[in-house]
XYZ file of C-alpha atoms in Angstrom:
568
model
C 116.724 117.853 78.208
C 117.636 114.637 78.436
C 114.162 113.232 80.180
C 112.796 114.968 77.527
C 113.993 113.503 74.488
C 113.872 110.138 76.305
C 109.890 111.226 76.569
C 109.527 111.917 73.167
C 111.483 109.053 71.724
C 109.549 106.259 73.801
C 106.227 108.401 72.751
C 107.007 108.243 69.143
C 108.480 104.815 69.163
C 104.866 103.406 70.669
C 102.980 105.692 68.530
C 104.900 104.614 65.462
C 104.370 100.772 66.653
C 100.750 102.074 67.394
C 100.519 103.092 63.350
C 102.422 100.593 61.705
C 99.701 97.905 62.764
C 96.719 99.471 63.940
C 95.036 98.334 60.874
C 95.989 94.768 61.464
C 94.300 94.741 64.795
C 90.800 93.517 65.160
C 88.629 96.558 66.173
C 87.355 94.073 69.542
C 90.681 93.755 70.454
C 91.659 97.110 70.132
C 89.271 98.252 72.612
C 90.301 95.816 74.855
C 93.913 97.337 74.637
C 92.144 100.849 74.974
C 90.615 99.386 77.707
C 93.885 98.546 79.376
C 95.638 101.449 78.891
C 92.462 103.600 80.093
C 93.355 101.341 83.650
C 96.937 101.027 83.359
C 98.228 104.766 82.466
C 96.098 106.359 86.094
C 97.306 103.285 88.065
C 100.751 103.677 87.008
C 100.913 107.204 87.744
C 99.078 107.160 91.035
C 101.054 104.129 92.078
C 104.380 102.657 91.917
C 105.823 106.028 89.903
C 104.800 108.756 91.319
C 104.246 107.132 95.433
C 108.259 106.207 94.874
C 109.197 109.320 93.640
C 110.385 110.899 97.137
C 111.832 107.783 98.108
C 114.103 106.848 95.208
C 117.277 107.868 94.311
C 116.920 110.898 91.458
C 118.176 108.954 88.436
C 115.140 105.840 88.899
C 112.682 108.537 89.714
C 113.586 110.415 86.258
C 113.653 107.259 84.270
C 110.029 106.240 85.873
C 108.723 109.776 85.094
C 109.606 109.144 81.184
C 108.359 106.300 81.310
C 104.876 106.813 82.570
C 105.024 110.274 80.186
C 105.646 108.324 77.370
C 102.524 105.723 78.538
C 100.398 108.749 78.448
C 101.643 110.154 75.430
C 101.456 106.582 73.458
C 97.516 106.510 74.979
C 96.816 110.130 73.304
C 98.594 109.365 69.815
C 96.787 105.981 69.151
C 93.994 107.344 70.252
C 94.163 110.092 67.824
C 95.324 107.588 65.362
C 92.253 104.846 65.813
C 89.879 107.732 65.824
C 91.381 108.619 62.532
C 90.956 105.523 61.087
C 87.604 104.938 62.451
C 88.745 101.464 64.140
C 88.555 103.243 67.715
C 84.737 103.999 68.785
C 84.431 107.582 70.235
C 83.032 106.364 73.569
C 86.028 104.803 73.656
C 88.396 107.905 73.069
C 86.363 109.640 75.490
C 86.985 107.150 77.922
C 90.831 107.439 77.504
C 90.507 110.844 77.701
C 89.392 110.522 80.869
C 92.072 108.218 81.968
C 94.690 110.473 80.370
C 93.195 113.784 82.218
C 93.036 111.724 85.210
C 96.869 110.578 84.765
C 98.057 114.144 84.205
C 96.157 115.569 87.434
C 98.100 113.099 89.280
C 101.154 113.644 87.716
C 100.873 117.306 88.701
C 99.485 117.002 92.081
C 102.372 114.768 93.092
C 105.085 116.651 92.036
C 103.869 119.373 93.894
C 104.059 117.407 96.847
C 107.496 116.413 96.344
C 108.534 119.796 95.346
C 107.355 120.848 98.366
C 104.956 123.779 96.854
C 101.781 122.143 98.638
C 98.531 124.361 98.503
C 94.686 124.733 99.170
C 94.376 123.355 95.714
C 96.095 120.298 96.729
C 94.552 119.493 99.767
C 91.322 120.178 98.489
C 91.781 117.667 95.742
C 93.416 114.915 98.113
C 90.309 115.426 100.419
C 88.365 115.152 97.107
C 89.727 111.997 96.468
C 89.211 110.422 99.895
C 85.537 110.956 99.814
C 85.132 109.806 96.133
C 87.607 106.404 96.948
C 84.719 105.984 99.688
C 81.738 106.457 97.871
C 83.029 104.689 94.701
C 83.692 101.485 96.986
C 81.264 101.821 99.095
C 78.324 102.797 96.700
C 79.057 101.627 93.345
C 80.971 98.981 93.650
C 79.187 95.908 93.040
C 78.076 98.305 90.627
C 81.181 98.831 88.787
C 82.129 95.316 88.948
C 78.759 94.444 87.242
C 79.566 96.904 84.418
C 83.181 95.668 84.119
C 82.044 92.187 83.823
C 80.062 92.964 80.903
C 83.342 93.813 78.891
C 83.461 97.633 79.019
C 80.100 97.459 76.076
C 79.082 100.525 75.724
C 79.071 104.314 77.610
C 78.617 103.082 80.785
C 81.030 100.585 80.478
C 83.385 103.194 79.803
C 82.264 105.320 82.160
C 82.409 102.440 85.123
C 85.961 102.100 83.821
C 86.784 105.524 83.909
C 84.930 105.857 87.652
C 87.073 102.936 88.868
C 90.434 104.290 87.415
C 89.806 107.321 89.633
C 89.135 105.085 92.967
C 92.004 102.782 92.337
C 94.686 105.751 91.686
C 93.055 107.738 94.780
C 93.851 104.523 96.703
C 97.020 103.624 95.797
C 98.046 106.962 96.096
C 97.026 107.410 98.824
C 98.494 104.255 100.759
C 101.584 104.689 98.533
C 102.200 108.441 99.411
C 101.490 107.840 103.151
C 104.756 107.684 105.451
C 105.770 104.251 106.409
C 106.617 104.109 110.048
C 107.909 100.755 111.217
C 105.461 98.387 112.884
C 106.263 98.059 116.593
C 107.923 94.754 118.237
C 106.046 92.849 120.950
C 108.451 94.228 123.565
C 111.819 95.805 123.347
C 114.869 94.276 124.910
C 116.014 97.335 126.911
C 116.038 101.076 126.905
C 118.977 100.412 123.946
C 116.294 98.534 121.591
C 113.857 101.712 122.282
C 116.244 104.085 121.690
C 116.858 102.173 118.096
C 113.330 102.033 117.795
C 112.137 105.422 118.506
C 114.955 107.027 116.182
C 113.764 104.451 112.827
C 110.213 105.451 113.789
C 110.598 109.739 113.800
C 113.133 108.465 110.707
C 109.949 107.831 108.757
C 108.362 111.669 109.119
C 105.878 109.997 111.265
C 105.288 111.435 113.521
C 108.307 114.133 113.087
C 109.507 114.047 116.582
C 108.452 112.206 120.245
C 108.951 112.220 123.894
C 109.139 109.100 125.972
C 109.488 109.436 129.885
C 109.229 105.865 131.829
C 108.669 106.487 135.724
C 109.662 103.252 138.174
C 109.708 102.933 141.902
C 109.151 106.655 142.418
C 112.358 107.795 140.057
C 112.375 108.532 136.114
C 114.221 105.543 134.748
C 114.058 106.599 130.804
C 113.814 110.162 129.175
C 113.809 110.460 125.466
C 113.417 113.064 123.324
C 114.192 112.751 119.486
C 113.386 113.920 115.616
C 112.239 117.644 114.905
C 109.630 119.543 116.759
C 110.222 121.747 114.025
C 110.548 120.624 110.691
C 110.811 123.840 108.506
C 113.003 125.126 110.690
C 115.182 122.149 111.210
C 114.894 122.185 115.564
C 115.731 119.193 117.033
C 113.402 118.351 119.879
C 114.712 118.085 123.790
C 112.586 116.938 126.809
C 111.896 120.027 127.599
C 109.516 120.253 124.374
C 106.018 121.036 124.900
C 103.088 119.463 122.855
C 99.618 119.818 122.869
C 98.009 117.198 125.596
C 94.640 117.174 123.848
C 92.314 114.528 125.902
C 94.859 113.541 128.210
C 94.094 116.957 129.822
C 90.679 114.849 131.205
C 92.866 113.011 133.928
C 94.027 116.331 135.170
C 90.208 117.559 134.769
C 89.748 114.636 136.965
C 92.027 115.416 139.372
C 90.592 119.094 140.128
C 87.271 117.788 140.586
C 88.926 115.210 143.431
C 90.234 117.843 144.877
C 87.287 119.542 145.388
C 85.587 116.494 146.683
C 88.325 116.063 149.281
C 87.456 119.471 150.311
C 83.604 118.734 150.770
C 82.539 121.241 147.818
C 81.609 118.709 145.380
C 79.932 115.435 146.349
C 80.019 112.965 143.139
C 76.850 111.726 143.628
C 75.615 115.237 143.421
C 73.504 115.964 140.408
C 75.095 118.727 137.980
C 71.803 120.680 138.252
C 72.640 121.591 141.513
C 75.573 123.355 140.413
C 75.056 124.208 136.890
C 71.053 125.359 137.188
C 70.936 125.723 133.505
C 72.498 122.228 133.010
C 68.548 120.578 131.516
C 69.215 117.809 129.313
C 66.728 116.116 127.416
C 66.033 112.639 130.018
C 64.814 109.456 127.581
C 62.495 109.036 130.555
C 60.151 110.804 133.305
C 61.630 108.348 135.484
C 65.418 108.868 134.321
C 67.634 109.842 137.013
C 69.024 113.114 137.026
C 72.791 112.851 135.656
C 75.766 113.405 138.592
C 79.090 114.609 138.802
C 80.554 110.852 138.968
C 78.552 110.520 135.355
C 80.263 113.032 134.031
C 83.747 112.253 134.916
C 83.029 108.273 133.832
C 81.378 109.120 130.575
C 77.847 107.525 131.690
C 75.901 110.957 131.948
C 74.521 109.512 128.217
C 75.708 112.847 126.777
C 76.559 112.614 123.047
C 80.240 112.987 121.523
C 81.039 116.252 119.291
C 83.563 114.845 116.710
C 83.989 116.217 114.291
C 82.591 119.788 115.346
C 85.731 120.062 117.991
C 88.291 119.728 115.719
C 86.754 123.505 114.936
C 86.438 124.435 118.717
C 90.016 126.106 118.226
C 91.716 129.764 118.348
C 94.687 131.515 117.337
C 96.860 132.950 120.528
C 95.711 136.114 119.438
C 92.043 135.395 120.115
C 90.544 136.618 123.024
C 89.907 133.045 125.510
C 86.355 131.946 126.449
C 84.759 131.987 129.092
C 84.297 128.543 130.493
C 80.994 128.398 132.078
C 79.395 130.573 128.760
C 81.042 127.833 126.160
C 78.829 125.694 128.006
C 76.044 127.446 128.441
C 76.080 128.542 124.810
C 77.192 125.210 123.350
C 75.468 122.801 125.743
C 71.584 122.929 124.290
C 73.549 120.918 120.827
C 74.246 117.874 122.633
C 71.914 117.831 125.572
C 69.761 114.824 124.365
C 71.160 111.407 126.376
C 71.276 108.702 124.105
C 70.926 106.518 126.986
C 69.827 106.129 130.830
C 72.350 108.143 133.139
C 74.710 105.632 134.961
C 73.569 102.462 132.547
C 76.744 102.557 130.958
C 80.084 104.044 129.316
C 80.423 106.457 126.229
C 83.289 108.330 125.582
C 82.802 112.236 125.060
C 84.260 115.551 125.573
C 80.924 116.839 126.406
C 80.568 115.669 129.963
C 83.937 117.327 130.547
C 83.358 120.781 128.827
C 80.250 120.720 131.858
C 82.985 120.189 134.738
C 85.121 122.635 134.064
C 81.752 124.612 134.531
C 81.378 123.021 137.768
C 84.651 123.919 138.793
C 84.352 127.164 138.477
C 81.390 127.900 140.204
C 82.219 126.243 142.969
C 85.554 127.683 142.742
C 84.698 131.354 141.697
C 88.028 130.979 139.664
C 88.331 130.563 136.572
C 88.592 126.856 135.672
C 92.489 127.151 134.198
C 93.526 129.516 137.201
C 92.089 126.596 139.649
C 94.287 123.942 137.886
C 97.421 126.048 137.596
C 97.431 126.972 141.136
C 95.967 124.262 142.667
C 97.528 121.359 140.708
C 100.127 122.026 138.612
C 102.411 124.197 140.893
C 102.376 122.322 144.354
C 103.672 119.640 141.269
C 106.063 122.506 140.090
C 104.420 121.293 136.901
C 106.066 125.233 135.495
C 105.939 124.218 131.693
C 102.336 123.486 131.940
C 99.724 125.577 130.574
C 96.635 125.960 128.537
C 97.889 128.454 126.273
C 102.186 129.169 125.833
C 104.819 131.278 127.997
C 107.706 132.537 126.663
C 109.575 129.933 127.992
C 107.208 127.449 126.019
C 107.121 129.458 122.966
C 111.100 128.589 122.880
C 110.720 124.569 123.246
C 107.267 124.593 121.417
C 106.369 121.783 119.240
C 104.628 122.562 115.682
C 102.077 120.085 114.760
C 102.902 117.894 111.529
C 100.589 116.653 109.476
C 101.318 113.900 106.614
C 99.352 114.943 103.354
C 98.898 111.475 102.004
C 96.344 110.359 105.367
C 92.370 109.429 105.598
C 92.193 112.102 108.089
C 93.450 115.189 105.678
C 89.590 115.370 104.732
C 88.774 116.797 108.701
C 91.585 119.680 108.728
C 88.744 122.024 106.402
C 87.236 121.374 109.757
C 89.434 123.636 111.908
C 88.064 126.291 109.493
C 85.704 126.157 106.929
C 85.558 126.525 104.663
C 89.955 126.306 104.646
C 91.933 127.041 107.456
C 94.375 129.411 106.236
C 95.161 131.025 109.118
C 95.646 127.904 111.131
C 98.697 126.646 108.460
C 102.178 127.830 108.754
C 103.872 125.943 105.823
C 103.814 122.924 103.653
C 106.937 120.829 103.478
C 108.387 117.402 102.665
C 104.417 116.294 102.153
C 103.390 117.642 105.324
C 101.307 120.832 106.662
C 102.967 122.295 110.192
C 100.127 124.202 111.789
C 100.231 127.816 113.452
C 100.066 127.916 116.829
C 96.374 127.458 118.455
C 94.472 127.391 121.499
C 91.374 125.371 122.030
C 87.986 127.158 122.943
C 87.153 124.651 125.766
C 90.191 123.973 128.079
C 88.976 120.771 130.463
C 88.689 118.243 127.495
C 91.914 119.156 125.655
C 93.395 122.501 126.212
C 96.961 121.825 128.096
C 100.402 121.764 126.720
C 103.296 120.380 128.207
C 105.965 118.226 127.799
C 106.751 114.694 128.768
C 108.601 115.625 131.922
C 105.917 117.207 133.546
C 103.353 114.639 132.432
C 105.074 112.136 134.133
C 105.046 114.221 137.112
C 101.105 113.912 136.919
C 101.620 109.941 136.856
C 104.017 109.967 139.931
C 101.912 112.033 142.102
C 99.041 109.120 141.387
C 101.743 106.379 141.947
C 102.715 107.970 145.336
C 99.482 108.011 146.934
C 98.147 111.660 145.754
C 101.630 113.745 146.846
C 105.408 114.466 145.498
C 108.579 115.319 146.571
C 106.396 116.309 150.071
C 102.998 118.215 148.248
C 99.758 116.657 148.700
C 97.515 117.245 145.950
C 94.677 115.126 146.400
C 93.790 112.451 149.555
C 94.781 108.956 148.910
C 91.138 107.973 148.874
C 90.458 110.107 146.021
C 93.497 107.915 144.577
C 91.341 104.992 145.526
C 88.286 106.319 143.649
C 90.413 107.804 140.609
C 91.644 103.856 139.970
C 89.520 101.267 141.814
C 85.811 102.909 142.009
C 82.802 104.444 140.046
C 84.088 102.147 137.220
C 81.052 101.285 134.380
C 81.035 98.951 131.428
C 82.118 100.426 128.602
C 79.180 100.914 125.350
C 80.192 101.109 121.833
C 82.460 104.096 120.486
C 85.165 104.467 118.171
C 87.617 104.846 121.617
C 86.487 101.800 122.749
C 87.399 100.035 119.354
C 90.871 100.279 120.321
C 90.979 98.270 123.232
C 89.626 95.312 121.470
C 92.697 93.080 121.775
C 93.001 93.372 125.341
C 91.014 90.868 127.536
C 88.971 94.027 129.082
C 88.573 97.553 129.472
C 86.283 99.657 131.229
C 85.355 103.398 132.209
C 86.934 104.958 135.251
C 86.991 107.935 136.511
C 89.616 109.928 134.294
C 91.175 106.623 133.151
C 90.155 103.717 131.118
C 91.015 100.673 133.159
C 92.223 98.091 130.969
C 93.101 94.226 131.842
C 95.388 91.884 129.711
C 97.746 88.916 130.343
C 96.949 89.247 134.522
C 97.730 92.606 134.274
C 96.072 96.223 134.636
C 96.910 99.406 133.878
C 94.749 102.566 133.701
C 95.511 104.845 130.574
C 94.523 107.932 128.449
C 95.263 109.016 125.194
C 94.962 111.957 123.160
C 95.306 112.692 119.204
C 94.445 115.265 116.830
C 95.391 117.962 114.612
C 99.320 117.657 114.313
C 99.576 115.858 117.597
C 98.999 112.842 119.568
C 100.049 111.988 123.447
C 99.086 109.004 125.615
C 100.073 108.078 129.481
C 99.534 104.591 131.363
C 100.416 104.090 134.523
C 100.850 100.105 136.580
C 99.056 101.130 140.058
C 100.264 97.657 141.056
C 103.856 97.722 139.694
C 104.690 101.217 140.379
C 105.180 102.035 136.542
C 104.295 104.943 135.102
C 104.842 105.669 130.720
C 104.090 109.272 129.117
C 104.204 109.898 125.245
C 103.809 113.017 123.506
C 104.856 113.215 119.663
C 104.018 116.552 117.015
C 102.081 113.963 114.635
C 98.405 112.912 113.931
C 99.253 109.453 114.126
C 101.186 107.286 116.290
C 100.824 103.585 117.445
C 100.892 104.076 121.294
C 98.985 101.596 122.521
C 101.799 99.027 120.882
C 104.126 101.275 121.561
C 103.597 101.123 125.121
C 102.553 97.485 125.347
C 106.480 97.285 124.175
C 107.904 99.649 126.742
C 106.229 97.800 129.436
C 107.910 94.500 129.198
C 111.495 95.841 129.724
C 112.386 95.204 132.850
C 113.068 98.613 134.493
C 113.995 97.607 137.374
């Protein structure tokens, strides 16, 4: 009641102001006011109001609410008024129409969010909003400025007016609503200053929850679990929580096919043909030679990436899994034209890595994720491991967290088209928490795990290609994982994120990255409600594995940071 009559009695105190004098104002400048108040009322609701909201105490957030409610009110009354008395053009009332519809959408949509009652309706009109913010700056805006230079004359003034209104408060709103995580520090002290670090960063929703092993001389010298693997539900996670892997599964991919090479089944210099007859790309030359195993694990076969379509490749654990070998067989023919000259260079893409688990199995005559289960992940006693959950995971299992307010909301229609109902469990504090899901092909992305056992992955490599007494692959497939078959890396959006290091190049499994005299080979993994990363010091004996239940995380800083404590 109270924000009410506060509403009403800033409303009519501005409308009364807005009578009392209308006729004394100059019918130029009165558009110009209109003019401001078309820009000001959207921006002020899509911006500092309604992006504070959630992060206010109550009492400020109520007061800002009136206040923009009375803005919006004040815009309809003298608009009503100058229509009245003819001193406001209708274009121009149109226009602030437009501002003031645009001003209550926002209004709405964000106290949904903060109310927690998030639906398709929402996300739909976020996503709508992300891809008109892009067009409207990318398209029209030398365009708009054009118009607005010209003084807002006419319909298209007002409509360029209007047009940007909707960009800026899309913007704002969007960078406003988005969780703030706290940048990360060149390098952390000690294990004390990551601990501080780790709890701020989980403190900002984003992501909800992360895992940090450290692995040094052979022993784990840092374990850290902390925030909610569960947010709804309020469950703390442990390091025994299991998140999804996505492409950080391709150094284990890697890893099987070494093994198979140690045992003389696989040559890499083998072309895939030989396995995989119905493996026929489309060659940019006669002359183009024929595209081998080693291309496929280095991403130089030339194959072509499939982002977005496998953010869609997923199932529910009630679907029935797919067949390796057939996903390829049925899925290969869409990407089978190289875009460039087998072996001539790097390109990141699952592709290449659907094809080997292929391989694998029929070379194998096991199914690609029995191979890996029996063959690498229990002589590693790697027990929490999978590509789909246990019981035992289903009781430390992460739920993937998604922050409304992000660029990326616009590819989760993706997972489904055209929504992916079944694929959301609930909406809460500005987040979606996904169902649990599977992904169609396994050797790219498919494992879960936690932390724990990823580091166990990381040791093994450290100690030569055995632990605690189990060989798993020969120490010159080691030698070959790290230190051979590497290729100069082309142009891909994976490759844009090793642009501040001195260099970085394609191995096989790894990138290989140098910086500051030092190397270390790394992978990292990030979709849907989840991201994960691993880097390991060959030279050092330093091995770091991150797994968090959020879309986005800084790990490249983060473990830039975690490598200069001294761990010794």
């Amino acid at each position: 009641m109270a924000i009410g009559g506060l509403v009403l009695l800033v409303a009519g105190l501005v409308a009364w102001i807005g009578r009392r004098f209308e006729n004394a104002i100059p019918v130029e400048l009165g558009g110009r006011l209109r003019t401001g108040a078309l820009v000001a009322a959207p921006l002020l609701v899509g911006g500092l109001l309604l992006a504070d909201l959630r992060r206010i105490p109550d009492v400020i957030g109520a007061l800002l609410l009136a206040v923009t409610l009375a803005v919006m009110l004040a815009v309809l009354a003298t608009g009503v008024l100058g229509l009245r008395s003819g001193r406001v053009p209708t274009t121009q009332a149109a226009a602030a129409a437009v501002a003031l519809v645009v001003a209550v959408v926002a209004t709405v949509l964000v106290l949904v969010i903060t109310t927690d009652l998030l639906s398709m309706l929402v996300f739909w009109g976020f996503a709508f909003v992300f891809l008109g913010v892009a067009a409207l700056i990318v398209g029209l805006f030398w365009l708009l400025i054009a118009l607005a230079l010209r003084r807002g004359r006419g319909f298209a003034g007002r409509v360029a007016w209007s047009a940007l209104s909707v960009a800026v408060i899309g913007l704002v709103g969007i960078v406003a609503l988005a969780p703030r995580p706290p940048p990360v520090p060149e390098s952390f002290a000690d294990a004390a200053a990551l601990d501080d670090y780790l709890a701020e960063l989980v403190g900002s929703g984003s992501p909800p929850s992360i895992s940090v092993v450290v692995i040094a001389d052979g022993a784990t010298v840092y374990e850290k679990a902390v925030g909610v693997r569960d947010g709804p539900d309020g469950l703390s996670a442990t390091p025994e929580t299991v998140y999804h892997w996505y492409s950080d599964t391709k150094v284990v991919t890697a890893i099987a096919t070494m093994q198979l090479v140690d045992d003389g089944l696989i040559d890499l210099d083998d072309p895939v043909s030989e396995y995989l007859p119905f493996f026929d790309p489309e060659y940019p030359s006669p002359s183009s030679d024929p595209v081998t195993i080693a291309d496929l694990l280095n991403h130089s076969a030339g194959l072509p990436q499939n982002v977005p379509d496998v953010i869609g490749w997923l199932l529910l654990e009630d679907d029935p899994p797919l067949d390796q070998t057939e996903l390829v067989r049925e899925r290969l023919p869409n990407y089978d034209e190289l875009q460039f000259e087998p072996g001539d260079r790097g390109v990141y893409t699952n592709v290449g890595y659907y094809t080997l688990a292929a391989v694998i199995e029929q070379v194998t005559g096991q199914g690609f994720e029995e191979y890996v289960v029996e063959d690498v992940f229990d002589p590693l006693g790697m027990d929490n491991t999978r590509f789909e959950y246990t019981e035992t995971m289903v009781a430390n299992e992460a739920v993937g967290g998604h922050p409304l307010a992000d660029f990326s909301t616009v590819f989760i229609p993706v997972m489904d088209p055209p929504w992916p109902t079944d694929y959301i469990r609930d909406y809460d504090d500005g987040s979606v928490w996904f169902e649990r899901f599977l992904f169609e092909g396994n050797a790219p992305s498919g494992l879960i795990g936690p932390a724990q056992e990823k580091a166990r992955i990381l040791a093994m490599v450290l100690n030569g290609g055995e632990l605690n007494g189990q060989r798993v692959i020969s120490e010159q497939a080691v030698t070959t994982l790290l230190a051979e078959r590497h290729v100069i890396a082309g142009a891909s959006p994976e490759m844009d994120e090793y642009s501040t290091y001195d260099d970085a190049v394609h191995g096989i499994g790894w990138f290989v990255v140098s910086d500051d005299n030092r190397t270390f080979h790394d992978h990292s993994g990030g979709g849907p409600g989840f991201a994960a990363y691993m880097r390991l010091y060959a030279e050092e004996d330093r091995g770091i594995a991150i797994l968090a239940n959020g879309t986005n995380l800084p790990y490249l800083d983060l473990a830039d940071a975690i490598a200069e404590i001294d761990w010794r």
